[in-house]
């Protein structure tokens, strides 16, 4: 860790907290960031020459594993032609069509650079389309760090225990109504009270930013029904679940037809790319067709688009989802069994290749139950796993992702590390 420590000290002098995104600082788990040299397949290599089995996958995008040759090749070929034009390319239409093929509710698509941009733009569009100001989000869900969406947010906000964010005007935050995840009755009550002024309900179809929390069977259909009844838009945030739960994401998995969908992470193949899209009549409210303004110099960047097409074509042309399901089950079931064997209070949530082991008896069904986790215990577990060569999210309130780069032996190796870590924790 010597070189990492030195680089972290230098970074802190010039970059706030030494990191360009707060959760990377590993403060909540009592650790320090590992500085990365490179990644290959299932492994991350730090600047001190140590390698780690990677269950973070760059927070989701790297479903193909690190430095997948087909993604690298696509990026190299695109780079030879130039790195940015600020003018349209044919590849953008190709990617938009690929997205629509797998997400038919996205009749029209706009490419942006990050999930935050996708969320911010979807909210503005929903407000512009409906002429209403209020939005509903669920406690513990995270949809990027736009002002309207940081209220009661998960991810780093939950990790650092930030109650409200200075810099967000109260008048704006008041327009965001919050409801517990999986609570269809509370959503109905909110609609009864504010129905005429709600522009949209935004949801992670499987929550991934308070740890993984699956939707209960009636929850997503209730959102759809209430949005239709009250004339609000249903925004499905598939930034994590898109191309992860299945080729058609959570929309195909749960048979959803949202008015607007957000995608990110996997559709960029590890480069900065995201998208939002939906019903034609809604999307055509966007400038230059309509008056809702949204723009970006690097939107549809040719390198990111090339990487995205390569990643999506690989996923469409392989049997990767069955393998990912198997690896994820091996990992999540194995971890829970080990925790129980060592007398550690724990419960596990998993949907396809995303999972979380919570350090509480559970069940974890919403943000309040997720917050019952023993985060100090998670921190000790994280540090033990890091020492033994396994890279986990430096926060209890995130998902663990397996990638196509992992083979059953890798999972076994990580589970051996977990067994040793649980044993050490009990001492
Ligand atoms: N949960 C975040 C994205 N879904 C983690 C990434 C970050 O905040 O840096």
Tab-separated table of C-alpha atoms and ligand atoms in Angstrom:
chain	number	residue	atom	x	y	z
A	1	UNK	CA	0.000	0.000	0.000
A	2	UNK	CA	3.035	2.244	0.138
A	3	UNK	CA	2.682	3.826	-3.273
A	4	UNK	CA	-1.116	4.084	-2.882
A	5	UNK	CA	-0.645	5.928	0.426
A	6	UNK	CA	1.797	8.379	-1.146
A	7	UNK	CA	-0.471	9.006	-4.151
A	8	UNK	CA	-3.471	9.493	-1.840
A	9	UNK	CA	-1.573	12.066	0.247
A	10	UNK	CA	-0.615	13.947	-2.928
A	11	UNK	CA	-4.164	13.766	-4.300
A	12	UNK	CA	-5.666	15.186	-1.097
A	13	UNK	CA	-3.591	18.296	-1.488
A	14	UNK	CA	-5.150	19.139	-4.869
A	15	UNK	CA	-8.432	17.157	-5.142
A	16	UNK	CA	-11.069	17.518	-2.353
A	17	UNK	CA	-10.799	14.375	-0.237
A	18	UNK	CA	-8.286	13.051	-2.770
A	19	UNK	CA	-11.053	11.582	-4.930
A	20	UNK	CA	-13.318	12.607	-7.790
A	21	UNK	CA	-16.374	10.887	-6.298
A	22	UNK	CA	-16.880	10.728	-2.501
A	23	UNK	CA	-17.527	6.993	-1.963
A	24	UNK	CA	-14.106	6.184	-3.433
A	25	UNK	CA	-12.424	7.685	-0.362
A	26	UNK	CA	-13.522	4.591	1.643
A	27	UNK	CA	-14.047	6.738	4.755
A	28	UNK	CA	-17.194	4.968	5.926
A	29	UNK	CA	-15.382	1.627	6.009
A	30	UNK	CA	-12.402	3.030	7.872
A	31	UNK	CA	-10.121	2.518	4.918
A	32	UNK	CA	-8.163	4.416	2.330
A	33	UNK	CA	-8.498	4.242	-1.432
A	34	UNK	CA	-6.364	1.817	-3.352
A	35	UNK	CA	-4.841	3.569	-6.365
A	36	UNK	CA	-5.363	1.507	-9.486
A	37	UNK	CA	-2.756	0.747	-12.103
A	38	UNK	CA	-4.826	-1.405	-14.454
A	39	UNK	CA	-7.557	-4.022	-14.745
A	40	UNK	CA	-7.737	-7.313	-16.652
A	41	UNK	CA	-10.762	-9.610	-16.782
A	42	UNK	CA	-11.995	-10.212	-13.249
A	43	UNK	CA	-9.034	-8.518	-11.573
A	44	UNK	CA	-7.935	-5.059	-10.585
A	45	UNK	CA	-4.183	-4.354	-10.085
A	46	UNK	CA	-3.035	-1.582	-7.768
A	47	UNK	CA	0.035	0.618	-8.076
A	48	UNK	CA	1.845	-1.511	-5.472
A	49	UNK	CA	1.510	-4.618	-7.632
A	50	UNK	CA	-1.230	-6.339	-5.614
A	51	UNK	CA	-4.249	-7.770	-7.434
A	52	UNK	CA	-7.887	-8.014	-6.328
A	53	UNK	CA	-10.910	-9.964	-7.517
A	54	UNK	CA	-13.224	-7.136	-8.459
A	55	UNK	CA	-16.850	-7.226	-7.267
A	56	UNK	CA	-17.380	-3.499	-7.897
A	57	UNK	CA	-16.993	-3.582	-11.692
A	58	UNK	CA	-16.520	0.200	-11.775
A	59	UNK	CA	-19.894	0.422	-9.941
A	60	UNK	CA	-21.658	-1.607	-12.624
A	61	UNK	CA	-20.489	-0.798	-16.155
A	62	UNK	CA	-17.903	-3.570	-16.528
A	63	UNK	CA	-20.252	-6.492	-17.071
A	64	UNK	CA	-17.760	-7.798	-19.675
A	65	UNK	CA	-14.866	-7.539	-17.175
A	66	UNK	CA	-11.830	-5.231	-17.376
A	67	UNK	CA	-10.257	-4.377	-20.724
A	68	UNK	CA	-12.557	-6.648	-22.750
A	69	UNK	CA	-10.744	-7.080	-26.095
A	70	UNK	CA	-13.849	-6.353	-28.224
A	71	UNK	CA	-14.438	-3.078	-26.381
A	72	UNK	CA	-10.761	-2.039	-26.637
A	73	UNK	CA	-10.726	-2.841	-30.341
A	74	UNK	CA	-13.874	-0.778	-30.995
A	75	UNK	CA	-12.444	2.194	-29.074
A	76	UNK	CA	-9.089	1.993	-30.894
A	77	UNK	CA	-10.779	1.922	-34.295
A	78	UNK	CA	-13.024	4.854	-33.390
A	79	UNK	CA	-10.100	6.860	-31.965
A	80	UNK	CA	-8.206	6.595	-35.256
A	81	UNK	CA	-10.950	8.701	-36.831
A	82	UNK	CA	-10.925	11.373	-34.104
A	83	UNK	CA	-12.025	11.687	-30.512
A	84	UNK	CA	-14.879	14.215	-30.637
A	85	UNK	CA	-16.706	16.120	-33.344
A	86	UNK	CA	-19.593	17.958	-31.682
A	87	UNK	CA	-21.555	16.901	-34.780
A	88	UNK	CA	-23.675	13.821	-35.419
A	89	UNK	CA	-22.253	10.450	-36.478
A	90	UNK	CA	-23.948	7.365	-37.924
A	91	UNK	CA	-22.851	5.297	-34.899
A	92	UNK	CA	-25.128	7.335	-32.605
A	93	UNK	CA	-28.176	6.221	-34.612
A	94	UNK	CA	-26.866	2.642	-34.574
A	95	UNK	CA	-26.620	2.668	-30.773
A	96	UNK	CA	-30.012	4.384	-30.381
A	97	UNK	CA	-31.598	1.681	-32.564
A	98	UNK	CA	-29.861	-1.081	-30.590
A	99	UNK	CA	-31.237	0.418	-27.391
A	100	UNK	CA	-34.771	0.657	-28.812
A	101	UNK	CA	-34.589	-2.948	-30.023
A	102	UNK	CA	-34.103	-4.158	-26.448
A	103	UNK	CA	-36.135	-1.393	-24.698
A	104	UNK	CA	-39.154	-0.937	-27.005
A	105	UNK	CA	-40.729	1.605	-24.624
A	106	UNK	CA	-37.826	3.900	-25.582
A	107	UNK	CA	-39.385	4.939	-28.882
A	108	UNK	CA	-36.925	7.819	-29.089
A	109	UNK	CA	-33.537	8.039	-27.403
A	110	UNK	CA	-31.136	10.830	-26.517
A	111	UNK	CA	-27.533	10.098	-25.557
A	112	UNK	CA	-25.863	11.964	-22.690
A	113	UNK	CA	-22.668	11.502	-20.660
A	114	UNK	CA	-23.727	10.241	-17.236
A	115	UNK	CA	-26.608	8.810	-15.246
A	116	UNK	CA	-26.869	12.140	-13.426
A	117	UNK	CA	-27.465	13.919	-16.733
A	118	UNK	CA	-30.018	11.311	-17.774
A	119	UNK	CA	-31.951	11.747	-14.505
A	120	UNK	CA	-31.779	15.529	-14.512
A	121	UNK	CA	-32.936	15.664	-18.141
A	122	UNK	CA	-35.758	13.147	-17.633
A	123	UNK	CA	-37.113	15.175	-14.715
A	124	UNK	CA	-36.987	18.443	-16.678
A	125	UNK	CA	-38.711	16.772	-19.610
A	126	UNK	CA	-41.427	15.302	-17.392
A	127	UNK	CA	-42.043	18.721	-15.859
A	128	UNK	CA	-42.070	20.355	-19.296
A	129	UNK	CA	-44.427	17.751	-20.744
A	130	UNK	CA	-46.955	17.717	-17.885
A	131	UNK	CA	-46.704	21.361	-16.869
A	132	UNK	CA	-46.422	20.187	-13.239
A	133	UNK	CA	-43.620	20.792	-10.731
A	134	UNK	CA	-43.606	18.026	-8.109
A	135	UNK	CA	-41.854	14.696	-8.450
A	136	UNK	CA	-41.958	11.566	-6.296
A	137	UNK	CA	-38.872	9.532	-5.467
A	138	UNK	CA	-38.367	6.632	-3.090
A	139	UNK	CA	-36.263	6.889	0.069
A	140	UNK	CA	-32.820	5.343	-0.396
A	141	UNK	CA	-32.974	5.386	-4.192
A	142	UNK	CA	-30.241	7.328	-5.957
A	143	UNK	CA	-30.671	8.806	-9.411
A	144	UNK	CA	-27.504	10.891	-9.702
A	145	UNK	CA	-26.640	14.106	-7.924
A	146	UNK	CA	-28.953	16.631	-9.616
A	147	UNK	CA	-30.587	19.072	-7.168
A	148	UNK	CA	-34.108	17.626	-7.387
A	149	UNK	CA	-32.917	14.063	-6.898
A	150	UNK	CA	-30.599	14.219	-3.880
A	151	UNK	CA	-33.474	14.285	-1.384
A	152	UNK	CA	-33.452	11.152	0.826
A	153	UNK	CA	-30.869	9.661	-1.517
A	154	UNK	CA	-28.938	6.437	-1.264
A	155	UNK	CA	-25.396	5.691	-2.471
A	156	UNK	CA	-22.722	8.107	-1.167
A	157	UNK	CA	-25.356	10.274	0.539
A	158	UNK	CA	-26.470	7.262	2.606
A	159	UNK	CA	-22.890	6.093	3.084
A	160	UNK	CA	-21.731	9.404	4.499
A	161	UNK	CA	-24.985	9.918	6.436
A	162	UNK	CA	-25.624	13.328	4.842
A	163	UNK	CA	-29.120	14.455	5.957
A	164	UNK	CA	-29.560	17.301	3.486
A	165	UNK	CA	-27.174	18.849	1.030
A	166	UNK	CA	-26.091	22.477	1.440
A	167	UNK	CA	-26.374	24.255	-1.875
A	168	UNK	CA	-29.756	22.825	-2.812
A	169	UNK	CA	-32.407	25.534	-2.426
A	170	UNK	CA	-35.137	24.477	0.018
A	171	UNK	CA	-37.767	25.732	-2.430
A	172	UNK	CA	-36.540	23.173	-4.977
A	173	UNK	CA	-36.102	20.284	-2.509
A	174	UNK	CA	-39.701	20.828	-1.351
A	175	UNK	CA	-40.902	19.845	-4.817
A	176	UNK	CA	-39.467	16.344	-4.323
A	177	UNK	CA	-41.885	14.162	-2.358
A	178	UNK	CA	-40.480	10.973	-0.866
A	179	UNK	CA	-42.129	7.657	-0.129
A	180	UNK	CA	-40.676	4.426	1.339
A	181	UNK	CA	-39.518	1.916	-1.280
A	182	UNK	CA	-41.953	-0.974	-1.797
A	183	UNK	CA	-44.791	0.990	-0.160
A	184	UNK	CA	-47.587	1.194	-2.734
A	185	UNK	CA	-50.094	2.416	-0.117
A	186	UNK	CA	-47.919	5.392	0.807
A	187	UNK	CA	-47.552	6.208	-2.884
A	188	UNK	CA	-51.315	6.107	-3.332
A	189	UNK	CA	-51.798	8.448	-0.351
A	190	UNK	CA	-49.236	10.854	-1.839
A	191	UNK	CA	-51.087	10.845	-5.149
A	192	UNK	CA	-54.422	11.430	-3.371
A	193	UNK	CA	-52.954	14.509	-1.709
A	194	UNK	CA	-50.795	15.972	-4.493
A	195	UNK	CA	-51.986	14.152	-7.648
A	196	UNK	CA	-52.700	17.290	-9.700
A	197	UNK	CA	-49.197	18.639	-9.275
A	198	UNK	CA	-47.066	15.471	-9.659
A	199	UNK	CA	-45.116	15.428	-12.921
A	200	UNK	CA	-43.412	12.059	-12.461
A	201	UNK	CA	-42.522	9.153	-10.225
A	202	UNK	CA	-38.917	8.024	-10.555
A	203	UNK	CA	-37.785	4.623	-9.319
A	204	UNK	CA	-34.918	2.152	-9.432
A	205	UNK	CA	-36.853	-0.993	-10.460
A	206	UNK	CA	-34.421	-2.973	-8.321
A	207	UNK	CA	-32.862	-0.605	-5.807
A	208	UNK	CA	-29.087	-0.794	-5.979
A	209	UNK	CA	-28.008	2.282	-4.062
A	210	UNK	CA	-29.192	1.335	-0.550
A	211	UNK	CA	-27.700	-2.047	-1.178
A	212	UNK	CA	-29.789	-4.331	-3.372
A	213	UNK	CA	-33.502	-4.279	-2.555
A	214	UNK	CA	-35.839	-6.165	-4.904
A	215	UNK	CA	-39.284	-4.776	-5.693
A	216	UNK	CA	-42.194	-6.610	-4.088
A	217	UNK	CA	-44.587	-8.028	-6.692
A	218	UNK	CA	-47.269	-5.317	-6.405
A	219	UNK	CA	-44.878	-2.343	-6.205
A	220	UNK	CA	-43.879	-1.564	-9.807
A	221	UNK	CA	-47.370	-2.287	-11.246
A	222	UNK	CA	-48.813	0.110	-8.623
A	223	UNK	CA	-46.460	2.893	-9.761
A	224	UNK	CA	-47.523	2.336	-13.360
A	225	UNK	CA	-51.231	2.277	-12.465
A	226	UNK	CA	-51.124	5.395	-10.261
A	227	UNK	CA	-49.084	7.373	-12.798
A	228	UNK	CA	-51.653	6.567	-15.489
A	229	UNK	CA	-54.584	7.389	-13.189
A	230	UNK	CA	-53.184	10.804	-12.233
A	231	UNK	CA	-51.547	11.755	-15.548
A	232	UNK	CA	-47.967	11.635	-14.205
A	233	UNK	CA	-45.010	10.065	-16.014
A	234	UNK	CA	-43.422	6.810	-14.853
A	235	UNK	CA	-39.624	7.188	-15.030
A	236	UNK	CA	-37.725	3.935	-14.729
A	237	UNK	CA	-34.090	4.426	-13.719
A	238	UNK	CA	-32.318	1.508	-15.359
A	239	UNK	CA	-28.838	3.007	-14.995
A	240	UNK	CA	-27.801	-0.040	-12.942
A	241	UNK	CA	-30.335	-2.658	-14.058
A	242	UNK	CA	-30.210	-1.857	-17.783
A	243	UNK	CA	-28.478	-4.651	-19.722
A	244	UNK	CA	-27.637	-6.196	-16.312
A	245	UNK	CA	-30.771	-8.058	-15.213
A	246	UNK	CA	-31.293	-9.141	-18.801
A	247	UNK	CA	-30.697	-7.747	-22.268
A	248	UNK	CA	-33.930	-5.788	-21.851
A	249	UNK	CA	-33.028	-4.856	-18.261
A	250	UNK	CA	-35.702	-4.640	-15.576
A	251	UNK	CA	-38.261	-3.534	-18.159
A	252	UNK	CA	-38.154	-6.953	-19.838
A	253	UNK	CA	-37.615	-8.777	-16.530
A	254	UNK	CA	-40.718	-7.277	-14.887
A	255	UNK	CA	-42.688	-6.496	-18.069
A	256	UNK	CA	-42.685	-2.706	-17.596
A	257	UNK	CA	-43.638	-0.010	-20.097
A	258	UNK	CA	-42.373	3.210	-18.518
A	259	UNK	CA	-43.022	6.610	-20.085
A	260	UNK	CA	-39.325	7.432	-19.749
A	261	UNK	CA	-36.321	5.176	-19.126
A	262	UNK	CA	-32.811	6.099	-18.042
A	263	UNK	CA	-29.812	3.997	-19.024
A	264	UNK	CA	-26.116	4.385	-18.189
A	265	UNK	CA	-23.125	2.368	-17.001
A	266	UNK	CA	-23.206	-0.776	-19.212
A	267	UNK	CA	-24.311	1.071	-22.378
A	268	UNK	CA	-20.970	2.917	-22.348
A	269	UNK	CA	-18.881	-0.245	-22.090
A	270	UNK	CA	-16.857	1.517	-19.352
A	271	UNK	CA	-16.696	4.922	-21.057
A	272	UNK	CA	-18.826	7.913	-20.023
A	273	UNK	CA	-22.175	7.396	-21.740
A	274	UNK	CA	-25.807	7.341	-20.663
A	275	UNK	CA	-29.199	7.789	-22.304
A	276	UNK	CA	-32.781	8.641	-21.640
A	277	UNK	CA	-35.712	7.921	-23.861
A	278	UNK	CA	-39.361	7.050	-24.017
A	279	UNK	CA	-42.659	7.819	-25.662
A	280	UNK	CA	-42.308	9.745	-28.921
A	281	UNK	CA	-44.818	12.464	-27.933
A	282	UNK	CA	-42.866	13.089	-24.716
A	283	UNK	CA	-39.387	12.967	-26.305
A	284	UNK	CA	-40.479	15.366	-29.061
A	285	UNK	CA	-40.914	18.051	-26.429
A	286	UNK	CA	-37.089	18.187	-26.360
A	287	UNK	CA	-35.266	20.958	-28.228
A	288	UNK	CA	-34.840	21.441	-31.155
A	289	UNK	CA	-38.277	19.859	-31.856
A	290	UNK	CA	-39.872	21.203	-28.677
A	291	UNK	CA	-39.015	23.765	-26.066
A	292	UNK	CA	-37.432	21.666	-23.264
A	293	UNK	CA	-33.740	22.466	-23.501
A	294	UNK	CA	-31.078	19.817	-22.980
A	295	UNK	CA	-27.623	19.719	-24.579
A	296	UNK	CA	-23.994	18.557	-24.319
A	297	UNK	CA	-20.726	19.164	-26.181
A	298	UNK	CA	-19.579	15.564	-25.655
A	299	UNK	CA	-23.026	13.912	-25.906
A	300	UNK	CA	-22.799	10.879	-28.203
A	301	UNK	CA	-19.005	10.951	-28.030
A	302	UNK	CA	-17.654	8.602	-30.741
A	303	UNK	CA	-15.336	6.617	-28.440
A	304	UNK	CA	-18.062	6.053	-25.840
A	305	UNK	CA	-20.612	5.155	-28.511
A	306	UNK	CA	-18.197	2.655	-30.120
A	307	UNK	CA	-17.524	1.054	-26.716
A	308	UNK	CA	-21.265	0.931	-25.993
A	309	UNK	CA	-22.116	-0.756	-29.292
A	310	UNK	CA	-19.338	-3.336	-28.748
A	311	UNK	CA	-20.547	-4.118	-25.214
A	312	UNK	CA	-24.221	-4.392	-26.177
A	313	UNK	CA	-23.479	-6.537	-29.260
A	314	UNK	CA	-21.386	-8.878	-27.113
A	315	UNK	CA	-24.191	-9.200	-24.555
A	316	UNK	CA	-26.756	-9.837	-27.289
A	317	UNK	CA	-24.638	-12.482	-28.992
A	318	UNK	CA	-23.591	-14.623	-26.023
A	319	UNK	CA	-25.047	-16.742	-23.250
A	320	UNK	CA	-23.536	-14.459	-20.665
A	321	UNK	CA	-26.663	-13.888	-18.549
A	322	UNK	CA	-26.992	-17.558	-17.590
A	323	UNK	CA	-23.310	-17.613	-16.551
A	324	UNK	CA	-23.635	-14.368	-14.600
A	325	UNK	CA	-26.693	-15.691	-12.750
A	326	UNK	CA	-24.782	-18.809	-11.767
A	327	UNK	CA	-21.704	-16.885	-10.553
A	328	UNK	CA	-23.837	-14.407	-8.659
A	329	UNK	CA	-25.819	-17.175	-6.946
A	330	UNK	CA	-22.573	-18.959	-6.004
A	331	UNK	CA	-21.205	-15.696	-4.562
A	332	UNK	CA	-24.297	-14.419	-2.722
A	333	UNK	CA	-25.432	-17.799	-1.335
A	334	UNK	CA	-21.867	-18.676	-0.364
A	335	UNK	CA	-21.351	-15.390	1.513
A	336	UNK	CA	-24.614	-15.698	3.435
A	337	UNK	CA	-23.873	-19.312	4.388
A	338	UNK	CA	-20.421	-18.323	5.665
A	339	UNK	CA	-21.795	-15.406	7.685
A	340	UNK	CA	-24.346	-17.709	9.341
A	341	UNK	CA	-21.739	-20.419	9.930
A	342	UNK	CA	-19.662	-17.876	11.842
A	343	UNK	CA	-22.637	-16.549	13.820
A	344	UNK	CA	-22.652	-13.140	12.109
A	345	UNK	CA	-26.179	-11.628	11.888
A	346	UNK	CA	-26.771	-11.194	8.154
A	347	UNK	CA	-29.263	-11.438	5.340
A	348	UNK	CA	-28.795	-11.324	1.605
A	349	UNK	CA	-30.661	-9.807	-1.330
A	350	UNK	CA	-29.913	-10.778	-4.929
A	351	UNK	CA	-31.502	-10.211	-8.301
A	352	UNK	CA	-29.594	-11.806	-11.180
A	353	UNK	CA	-25.989	-10.535	-11.073
A	354	UNK	CA	-26.448	-7.820	-8.433
A	355	UNK	CA	-26.416	-8.669	-4.739
A	356	UNK	CA	-25.797	-7.301	-1.245
A	357	UNK	CA	-24.992	-9.010	2.031
A	358	UNK	CA	-26.494	-6.834	4.787
A	359	UNK	CA	-25.108	-7.122	8.312
A	360	UNK	CA	-28.556	-7.374	9.924
A	361	UNK	CA	-30.998	-10.256	10.386
A	362	UNK	CA	-33.328	-8.497	7.952
A	363	UNK	CA	-35.332	-8.817	5.888
A	364	UNK	CA	-34.213	-5.660	4.060
A	365	UNK	CA	-37.144	-4.366	2.027
A	366	UNK	CA	-36.645	-0.589	2.134
A	367	UNK	CA	-34.285	2.153	3.262
A	368	UNK	CA	-35.212	1.967	6.976
A	369	UNK	CA	-34.521	-1.755	7.124
A	370	UNK	CA	-31.258	-1.287	5.153
A	371	UNK	CA	-30.156	1.304	7.723
A	372	UNK	CA	-30.385	-1.363	10.450
A	373	UNK	CA	-27.192	-2.897	9.058
A	374	UNK	CA	-24.160	-2.898	11.294
A	375	UNK	CA	-21.993	-0.638	9.141
A	376	UNK	CA	-19.020	-0.905	11.518
A	377	UNK	CA	-19.104	-4.670	10.977
A	378	UNK	CA	-19.344	-4.116	7.208
A	379	UNK	CA	-16.280	-1.851	7.434
A	380	UNK	CA	-14.290	-4.521	9.253
A	381	UNK	CA	-15.401	-7.098	6.671
A	382	UNK	CA	-14.435	-4.785	3.803
A	383	UNK	CA	-10.957	-4.201	5.257
A	384	UNK	CA	-10.445	-7.931	5.825
A	385	UNK	CA	-11.480	-8.741	2.270
A	386	UNK	CA	-9.247	-6.023	0.825
A	387	UNK	CA	-6.280	-7.418	2.731
A	388	UNK	CA	-7.087	-10.871	1.284
A	389	UNK	CA	-7.321	-9.622	-2.305
A	390	UNK	CA	-11.051	-9.039	-2.809
A	391	UNK	CA	-12.317	-5.638	-3.927
A	392	UNK	CA	-15.804	-4.861	-2.541
A	393	UNK	CA	-17.736	-1.591	-2.630
A	394	UNK	CA	-16.445	0.627	0.183
A	395	UNK	CA	-19.999	1.027	1.481
A	396	UNK	CA	-22.744	-1.219	2.845
A	397	UNK	CA	-25.245	0.691	0.698
A	398	UNK	CA	-24.110	-0.449	-2.734
A	399	UNK	CA	-24.473	-3.519	-4.918
A	400	UNK	CA	-21.916	-6.229	-5.493
A	401	UNK	CA	-21.571	-7.084	-9.200
A	402	UNK	CA	-20.108	-10.186	-10.801
A	403	UNK	CA	-18.719	-9.845	-14.305
A	404	UNK	CA	-18.366	-12.151	-17.287
A	405	UNK	CA	-14.631	-12.160	-16.543
A	406	UNK	CA	-15.229	-14.329	-13.441
A	407	UNK	CA	-15.030	-18.103	-13.427
A	408	UNK	CA	-16.291	-20.397	-10.620
A	409	UNK	CA	-12.723	-20.742	-9.276
A	410	UNK	CA	-12.537	-16.958	-8.832
A	411	UNK	CA	-15.716	-17.023	-6.770
A	412	UNK	CA	-14.323	-19.909	-4.698
A	413	UNK	CA	-11.146	-17.903	-4.077
A	414	UNK	CA	-13.213	-14.911	-2.936
A	415	UNK	CA	-15.344	-17.131	-0.680
A	416	UNK	CA	-12.175	-18.574	0.907
A	417	UNK	CA	-11.136	-14.987	1.660
A	418	UNK	CA	-14.589	-14.361	3.162
A	419	UNK	CA	-14.328	-17.463	5.371
A	420	UNK	CA	-10.963	-16.291	6.702
A	421	UNK	CA	-12.310	-12.765	7.208
A	422	UNK	CA	-15.420	-13.910	9.126
A	423	UNK	CA	-13.199	-16.119	11.269
A	424	UNK	CA	-10.924	-13.181	12.059
A	425	UNK	CA	-13.930	-10.972	12.864
A	426	UNK	CA	-15.118	-13.375	15.508
A	427	UNK	CA	-11.820	-13.245	17.412
B	1	LIG	N1	-23.788	4.286	-6.393
B	1	LIG	C1	-23.017	5.131	-7.245
B	1	LIG	C2	-23.444	4.962	-8.638
B	1	LIG	N2	-24.590	4.195	-8.830
B	1	LIG	C3	-21.545	4.884	-7.008
B	1	LIG	C4	-20.625	5.689	-7.819
B	1	LIG	C5	-20.164	6.952	-7.173
B	1	LIG	O1	-20.930	7.628	-6.482
B	1	LIG	O2	-18.992	7.258	-7.390
